[in-house]
Short mmCIF file of C-alpha atoms in Angstrom, two decimals:
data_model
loop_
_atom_site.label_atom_id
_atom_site.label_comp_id
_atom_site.label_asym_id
_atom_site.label_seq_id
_atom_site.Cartn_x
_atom_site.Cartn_y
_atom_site.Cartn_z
CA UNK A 1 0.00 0.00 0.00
CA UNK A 2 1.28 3.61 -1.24
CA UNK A 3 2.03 6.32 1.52
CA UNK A 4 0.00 9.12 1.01
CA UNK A 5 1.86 12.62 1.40
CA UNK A 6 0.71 15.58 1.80
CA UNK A 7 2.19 18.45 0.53
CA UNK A 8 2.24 21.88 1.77
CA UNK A 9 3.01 24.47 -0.94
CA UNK A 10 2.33 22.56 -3.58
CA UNK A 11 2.07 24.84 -6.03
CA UNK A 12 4.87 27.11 -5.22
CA UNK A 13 8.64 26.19 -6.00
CA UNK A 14 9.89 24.04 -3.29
CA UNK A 15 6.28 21.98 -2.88
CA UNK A 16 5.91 21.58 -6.75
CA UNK A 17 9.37 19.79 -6.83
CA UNK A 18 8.48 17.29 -3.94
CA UNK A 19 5.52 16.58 -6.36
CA UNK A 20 7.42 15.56 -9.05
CA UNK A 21 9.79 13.96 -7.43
CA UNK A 22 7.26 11.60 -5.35
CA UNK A 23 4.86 11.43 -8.90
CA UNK A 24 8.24 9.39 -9.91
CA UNK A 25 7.57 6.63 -8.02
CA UNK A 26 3.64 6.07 -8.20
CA UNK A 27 4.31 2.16 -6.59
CA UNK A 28 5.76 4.14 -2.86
CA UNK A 29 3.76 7.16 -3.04
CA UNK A 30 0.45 8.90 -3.78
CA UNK A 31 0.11 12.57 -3.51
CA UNK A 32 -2.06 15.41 -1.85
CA UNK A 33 -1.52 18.98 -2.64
CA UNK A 34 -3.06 21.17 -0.14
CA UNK A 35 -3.51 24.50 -1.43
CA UNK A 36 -5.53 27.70 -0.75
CA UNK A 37 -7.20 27.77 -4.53
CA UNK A 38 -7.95 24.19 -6.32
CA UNK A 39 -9.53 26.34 -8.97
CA UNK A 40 -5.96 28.23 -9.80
CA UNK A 41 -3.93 27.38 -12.88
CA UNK A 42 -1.02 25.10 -10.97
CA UNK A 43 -3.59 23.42 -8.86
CA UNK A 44 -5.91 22.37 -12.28
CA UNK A 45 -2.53 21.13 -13.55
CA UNK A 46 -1.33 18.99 -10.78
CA UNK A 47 -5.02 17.29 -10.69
CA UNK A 48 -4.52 16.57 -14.26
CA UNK A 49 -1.53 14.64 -13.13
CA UNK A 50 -3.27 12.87 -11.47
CA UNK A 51 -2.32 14.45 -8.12
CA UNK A 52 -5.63 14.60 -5.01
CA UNK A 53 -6.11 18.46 -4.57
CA UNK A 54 -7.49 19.89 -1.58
CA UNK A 55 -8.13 22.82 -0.32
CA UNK A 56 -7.08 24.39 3.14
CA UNK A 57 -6.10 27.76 4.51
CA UNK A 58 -2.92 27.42 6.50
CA UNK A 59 -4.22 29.64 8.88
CA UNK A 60 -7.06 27.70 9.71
CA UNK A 61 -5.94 24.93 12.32
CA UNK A 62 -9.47 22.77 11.79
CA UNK A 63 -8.66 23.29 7.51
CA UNK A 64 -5.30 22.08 7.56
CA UNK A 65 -5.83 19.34 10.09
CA UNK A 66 -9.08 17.99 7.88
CA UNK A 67 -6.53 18.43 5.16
CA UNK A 68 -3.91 16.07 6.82
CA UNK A 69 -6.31 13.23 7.66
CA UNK A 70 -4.93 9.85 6.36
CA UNK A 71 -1.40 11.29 5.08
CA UNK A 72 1.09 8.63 6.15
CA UNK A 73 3.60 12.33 5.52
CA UNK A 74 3.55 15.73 5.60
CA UNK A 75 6.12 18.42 4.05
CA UNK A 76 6.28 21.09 5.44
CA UNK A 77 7.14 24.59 4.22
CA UNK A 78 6.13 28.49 5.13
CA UNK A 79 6.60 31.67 3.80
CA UNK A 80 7.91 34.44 5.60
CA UNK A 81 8.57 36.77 2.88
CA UNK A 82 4.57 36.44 1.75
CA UNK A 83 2.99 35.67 5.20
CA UNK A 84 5.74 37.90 7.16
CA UNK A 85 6.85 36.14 10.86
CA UNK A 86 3.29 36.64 12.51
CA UNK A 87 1.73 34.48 9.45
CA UNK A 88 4.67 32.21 9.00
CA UNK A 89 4.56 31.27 12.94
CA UNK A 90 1.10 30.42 12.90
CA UNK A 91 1.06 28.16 9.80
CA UNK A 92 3.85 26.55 11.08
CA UNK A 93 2.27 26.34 14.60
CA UNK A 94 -1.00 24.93 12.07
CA UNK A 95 1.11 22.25 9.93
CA UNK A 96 2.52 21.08 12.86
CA UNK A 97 -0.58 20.65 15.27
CA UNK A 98 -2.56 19.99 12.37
CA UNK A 99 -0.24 17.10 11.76
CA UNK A 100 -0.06 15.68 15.30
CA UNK A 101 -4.20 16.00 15.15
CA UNK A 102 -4.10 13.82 11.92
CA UNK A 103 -1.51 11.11 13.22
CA UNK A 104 0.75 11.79 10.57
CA UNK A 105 3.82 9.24 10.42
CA UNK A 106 6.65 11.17 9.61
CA UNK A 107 7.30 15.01 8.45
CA UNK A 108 9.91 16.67 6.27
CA UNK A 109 10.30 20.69 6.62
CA UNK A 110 11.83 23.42 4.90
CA UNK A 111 14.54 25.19 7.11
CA UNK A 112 17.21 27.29 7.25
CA UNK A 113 20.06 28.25 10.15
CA UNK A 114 18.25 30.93 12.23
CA UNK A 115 19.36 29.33 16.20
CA UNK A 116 22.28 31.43 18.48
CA UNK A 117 25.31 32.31 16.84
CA UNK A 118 23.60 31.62 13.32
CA UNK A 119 21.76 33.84 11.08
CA UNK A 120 20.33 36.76 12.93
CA UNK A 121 18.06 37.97 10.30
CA UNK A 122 14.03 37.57 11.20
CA UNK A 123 13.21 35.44 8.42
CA UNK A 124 15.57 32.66 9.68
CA UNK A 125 15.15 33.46 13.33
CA UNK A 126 11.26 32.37 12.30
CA UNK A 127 12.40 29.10 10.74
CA UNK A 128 14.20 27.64 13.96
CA UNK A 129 11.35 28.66 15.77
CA UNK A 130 9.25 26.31 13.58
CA UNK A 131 11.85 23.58 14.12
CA UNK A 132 11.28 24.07 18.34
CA UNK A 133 7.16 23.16 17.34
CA UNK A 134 8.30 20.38 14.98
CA UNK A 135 10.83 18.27 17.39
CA UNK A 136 8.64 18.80 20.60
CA UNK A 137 5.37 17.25 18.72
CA UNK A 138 6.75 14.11 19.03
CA UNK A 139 6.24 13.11 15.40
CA UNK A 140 9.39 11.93 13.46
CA UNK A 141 10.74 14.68 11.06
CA UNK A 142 13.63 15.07 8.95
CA UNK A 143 14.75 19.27 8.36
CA UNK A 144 16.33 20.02 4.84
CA UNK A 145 18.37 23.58 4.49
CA UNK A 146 17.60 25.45 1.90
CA UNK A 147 20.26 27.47 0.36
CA UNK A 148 19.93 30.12 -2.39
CA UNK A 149 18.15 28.95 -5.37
CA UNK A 150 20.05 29.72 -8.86
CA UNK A 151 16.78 30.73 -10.19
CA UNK A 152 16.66 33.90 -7.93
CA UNK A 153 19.21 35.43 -10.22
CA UNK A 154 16.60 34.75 -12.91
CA UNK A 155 13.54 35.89 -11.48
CA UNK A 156 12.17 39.25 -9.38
CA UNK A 157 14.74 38.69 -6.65
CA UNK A 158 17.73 39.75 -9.00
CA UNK A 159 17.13 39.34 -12.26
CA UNK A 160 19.25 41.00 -14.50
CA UNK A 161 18.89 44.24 -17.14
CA UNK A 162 19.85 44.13 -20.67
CA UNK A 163 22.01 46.05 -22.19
CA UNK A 164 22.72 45.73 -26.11
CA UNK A 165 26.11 46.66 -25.75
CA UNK A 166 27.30 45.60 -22.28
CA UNK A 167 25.10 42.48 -22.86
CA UNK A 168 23.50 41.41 -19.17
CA UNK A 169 24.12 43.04 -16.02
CA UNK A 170 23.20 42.21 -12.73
CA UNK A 171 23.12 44.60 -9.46
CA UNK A 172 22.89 42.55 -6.90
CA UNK A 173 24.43 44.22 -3.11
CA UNK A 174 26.18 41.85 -1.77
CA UNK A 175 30.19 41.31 -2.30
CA UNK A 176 31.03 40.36 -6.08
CA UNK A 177 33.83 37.80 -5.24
CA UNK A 178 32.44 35.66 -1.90
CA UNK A 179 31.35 31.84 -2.44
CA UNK A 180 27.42 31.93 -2.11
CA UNK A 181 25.81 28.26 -1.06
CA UNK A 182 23.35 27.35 -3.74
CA UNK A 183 21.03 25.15 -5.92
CA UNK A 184 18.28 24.81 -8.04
CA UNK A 185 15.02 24.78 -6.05
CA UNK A 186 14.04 22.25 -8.86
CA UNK A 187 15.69 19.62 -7.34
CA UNK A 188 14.85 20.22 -3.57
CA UNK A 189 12.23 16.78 -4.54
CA UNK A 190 15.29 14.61 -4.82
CA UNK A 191 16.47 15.53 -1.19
CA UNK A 192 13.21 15.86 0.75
CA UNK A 193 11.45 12.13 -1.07
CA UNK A 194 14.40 9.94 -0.15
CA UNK A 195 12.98 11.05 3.99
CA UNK A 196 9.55 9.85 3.29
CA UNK A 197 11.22 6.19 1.22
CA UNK A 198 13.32 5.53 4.42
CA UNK A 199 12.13 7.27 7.37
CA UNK A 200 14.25 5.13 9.59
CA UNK A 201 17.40 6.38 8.00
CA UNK A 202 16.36 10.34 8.36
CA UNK A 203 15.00 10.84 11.38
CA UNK A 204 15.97 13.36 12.84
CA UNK A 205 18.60 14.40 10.18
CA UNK A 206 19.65 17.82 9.28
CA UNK A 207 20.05 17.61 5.17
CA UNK A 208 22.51 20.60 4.89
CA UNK A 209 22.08 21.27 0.90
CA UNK A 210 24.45 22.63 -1.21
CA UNK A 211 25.18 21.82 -4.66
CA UNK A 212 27.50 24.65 -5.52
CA UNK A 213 28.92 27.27 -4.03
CA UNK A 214 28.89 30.20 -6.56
CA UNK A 215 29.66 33.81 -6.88
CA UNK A 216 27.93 36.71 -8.07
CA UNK A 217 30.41 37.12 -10.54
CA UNK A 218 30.39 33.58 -11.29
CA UNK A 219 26.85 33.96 -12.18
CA UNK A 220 27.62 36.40 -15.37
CA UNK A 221 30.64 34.59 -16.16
CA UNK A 222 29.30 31.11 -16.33
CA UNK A 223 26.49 32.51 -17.95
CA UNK A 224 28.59 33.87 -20.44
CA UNK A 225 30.95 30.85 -21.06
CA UNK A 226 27.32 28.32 -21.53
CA UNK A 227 25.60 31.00 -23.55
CA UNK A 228 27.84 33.03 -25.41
CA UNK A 229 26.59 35.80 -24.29
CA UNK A 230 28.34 38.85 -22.87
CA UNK A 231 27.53 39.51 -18.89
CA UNK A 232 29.06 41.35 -16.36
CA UNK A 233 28.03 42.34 -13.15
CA UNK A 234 26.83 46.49 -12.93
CA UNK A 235 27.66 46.50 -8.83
CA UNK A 236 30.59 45.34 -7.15
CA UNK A 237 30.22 46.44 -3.77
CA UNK A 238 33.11 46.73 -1.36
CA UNK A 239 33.57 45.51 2.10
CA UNK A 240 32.82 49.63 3.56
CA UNK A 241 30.00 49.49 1.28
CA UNK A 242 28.33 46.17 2.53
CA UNK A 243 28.94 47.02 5.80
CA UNK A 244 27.25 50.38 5.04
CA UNK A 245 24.48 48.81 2.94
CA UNK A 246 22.71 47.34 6.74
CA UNK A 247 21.80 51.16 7.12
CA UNK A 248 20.51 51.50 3.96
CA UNK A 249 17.17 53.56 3.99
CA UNK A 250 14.82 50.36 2.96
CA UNK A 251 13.03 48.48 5.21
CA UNK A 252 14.44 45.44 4.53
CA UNK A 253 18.08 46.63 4.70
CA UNK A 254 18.87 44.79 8.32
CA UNK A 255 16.98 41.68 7.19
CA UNK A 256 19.44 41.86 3.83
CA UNK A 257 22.33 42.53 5.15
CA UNK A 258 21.73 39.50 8.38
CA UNK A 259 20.93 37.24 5.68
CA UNK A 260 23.80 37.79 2.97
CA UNK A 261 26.32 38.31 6.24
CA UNK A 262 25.84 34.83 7.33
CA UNK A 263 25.72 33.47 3.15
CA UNK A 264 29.67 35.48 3.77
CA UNK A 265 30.70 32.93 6.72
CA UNK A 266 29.24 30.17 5.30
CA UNK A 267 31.34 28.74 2.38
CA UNK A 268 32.86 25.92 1.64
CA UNK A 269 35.61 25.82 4.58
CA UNK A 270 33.26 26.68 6.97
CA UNK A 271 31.38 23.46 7.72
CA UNK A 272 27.75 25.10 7.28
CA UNK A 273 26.73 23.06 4.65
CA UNK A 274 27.80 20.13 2.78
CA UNK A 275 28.30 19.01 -0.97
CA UNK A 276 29.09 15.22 0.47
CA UNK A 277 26.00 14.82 2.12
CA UNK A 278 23.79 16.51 -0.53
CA UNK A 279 25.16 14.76 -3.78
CA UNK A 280 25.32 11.56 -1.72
CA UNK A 281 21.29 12.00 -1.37
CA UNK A 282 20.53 13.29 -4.87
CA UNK A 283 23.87 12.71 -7.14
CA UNK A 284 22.23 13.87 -10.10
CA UNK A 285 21.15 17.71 -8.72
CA UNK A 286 22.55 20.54 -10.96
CA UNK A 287 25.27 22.76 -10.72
CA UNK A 288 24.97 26.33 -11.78
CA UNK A 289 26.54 25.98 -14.92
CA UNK A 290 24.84 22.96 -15.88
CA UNK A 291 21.24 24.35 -14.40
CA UNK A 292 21.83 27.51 -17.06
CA UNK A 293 22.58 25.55 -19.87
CA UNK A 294 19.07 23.34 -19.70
CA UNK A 295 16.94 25.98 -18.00
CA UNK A 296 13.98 27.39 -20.03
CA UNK A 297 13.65 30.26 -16.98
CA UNK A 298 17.16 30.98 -18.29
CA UNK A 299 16.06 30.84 -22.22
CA UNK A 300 12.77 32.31 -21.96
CA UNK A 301 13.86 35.88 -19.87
CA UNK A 302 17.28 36.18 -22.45
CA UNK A 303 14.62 35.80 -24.97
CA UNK A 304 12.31 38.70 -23.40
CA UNK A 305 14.89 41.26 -22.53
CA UNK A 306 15.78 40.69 -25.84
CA UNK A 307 13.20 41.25 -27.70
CA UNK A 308 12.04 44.30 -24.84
CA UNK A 309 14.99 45.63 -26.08
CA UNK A 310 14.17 45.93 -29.62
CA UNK A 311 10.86 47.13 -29.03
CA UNK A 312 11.72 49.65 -27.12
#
């Protein structure tokens, strides 16, 4: 008989991977997307794949609890930068109690470093809070650390301009030569499944992902040397100028600068995270380089600053 997980998210990034990844193996696994709209888009496509939508607000306790009810597994994951840390605590308060009301088996959550001497910044601080609520429920869990995604050098977060003559550019404050931990949130699925194959073997793990450790001006020049395409980056702060940049006037400058300060003493020497244990879990996740070369995000926006360009 298949384990039934539910999954949290489902239609963003991180959950949408875990999908696919558990869709692989139909014999081990049937799926349950919990998400706020069945009727949206994502959620119409997943059901067409055969995946059990349902719908539950993440605030509700009573919604996501009904939502839980006969799922051998939960993953969990919560949003600070759409919910902020009042709405992230209390879905994460909901997912959890919600999942010790539906006598879930085993969960999986979303994480990052936010305890003492760790990340300072909020948004991580939040996370470890949710870990606290996951390990004193009692229910076996396994926590996977998520490090930067490649894509957020593609998308909103800090995409890059075009420029017909200096090609692509990217302005991104944080220091142009420092290792950044990083993969692509595509293949979070092949780290978080392998908890819910062999629960006896993850629980209570800490999967400390990283796939490559990259810098900013790696990401042009990489870029360049898969593409052909020129790229450079259009800020290259300096050490004063980080520094400076946590008193920036934006209200998100402290939360920045907390978060990219700890990315700085977190490379490859420092024992954060680790390429071993990651690639020994999923050997077949992506480095940057090979991520840009077969990535339609990566095709699609050189193909609409392109053509913005020429229309303009």
């Amino acid at each position: 008989m298949s384990k039934l997980i539910a999954v949290t998210g489902a239609t963003g990034q991180q959950g949408s991977s875990v999908v696919d990844f558990l869709l692989k193996e139909p014999e081990t696994f049937s799926v349950r997307a919990i998400t706020r709209d069945p009727t949206s888009e994502a959620a119409q496509a997943l059901a067409r794949r055969g995946v059990e939508v349902v719908k539950a607000d993440l605030s509700s306790l009573d919604e996501t609890a009904a939502a839980f009810q006969g799922a051998w597994g939960v993953f969990g994951v919560t949003q600070f930068y759409v919910h902020g840390f009042d709405g992230e605590q209390l879905h994460g308060r909901n997912i959890v109690d919600g999942a010790v009301r539906a006598g879930v088996k085993h969960s999986v959550w979303s994480s990052v470093e936010g305890r003492e001497g760790e990340c300072a910044a909020i948004s991580w601080r939040s996370k470890a809070l949710i870990e606290d609520r996951v390990i004193a429920s009692g229910i076996p869990y396994t926590f996977v650390y998520i490090p930067m995604y490649y894509e957020n050098f593609w998308t909103s977060f800090f995409a890059p301009s075009y420029d017909e003559e200096k090609g692509f550019n990217w302005s991104v404050p944080f220091l142009p030569d420092v290792p950044i931990f990083a993969f692509s949130v595509s293949d979070v699925g092949g780290l978080v499944v392998p908890a819910f194959r062999e629960p006896e073997k993850y629980t209570g793990a800490k999967i400390k992902t990283v796939v490559d450790y990259i810098t900013l001006r790696d990401i042009a020049t990489q870029f360049s040397e898969v593409t052909g395409e020129k790229a450079s980056l259009a800020l290259e702060l300096t050490p004063e100028q980080f520094e400076a940049s946590r008193h920036a006037d934006h209200p998100a400058a402290e939360l920045m600068y907390l978060s990219w300060e700890y990315v700085k003493r977190s490379g490859p020497d420092s024992g954060v995270r680790s390429k071993e244990q990651t690639l020994s879990i999923y050997p077949q996740a992506k480095t940057y380089r090979e991520w840009v070369k077969d990535s339609p995000l990566v095709k699609n926006l050189v193909q609409k600053l392109k053509a913005e360009k020429k229309s303009a």
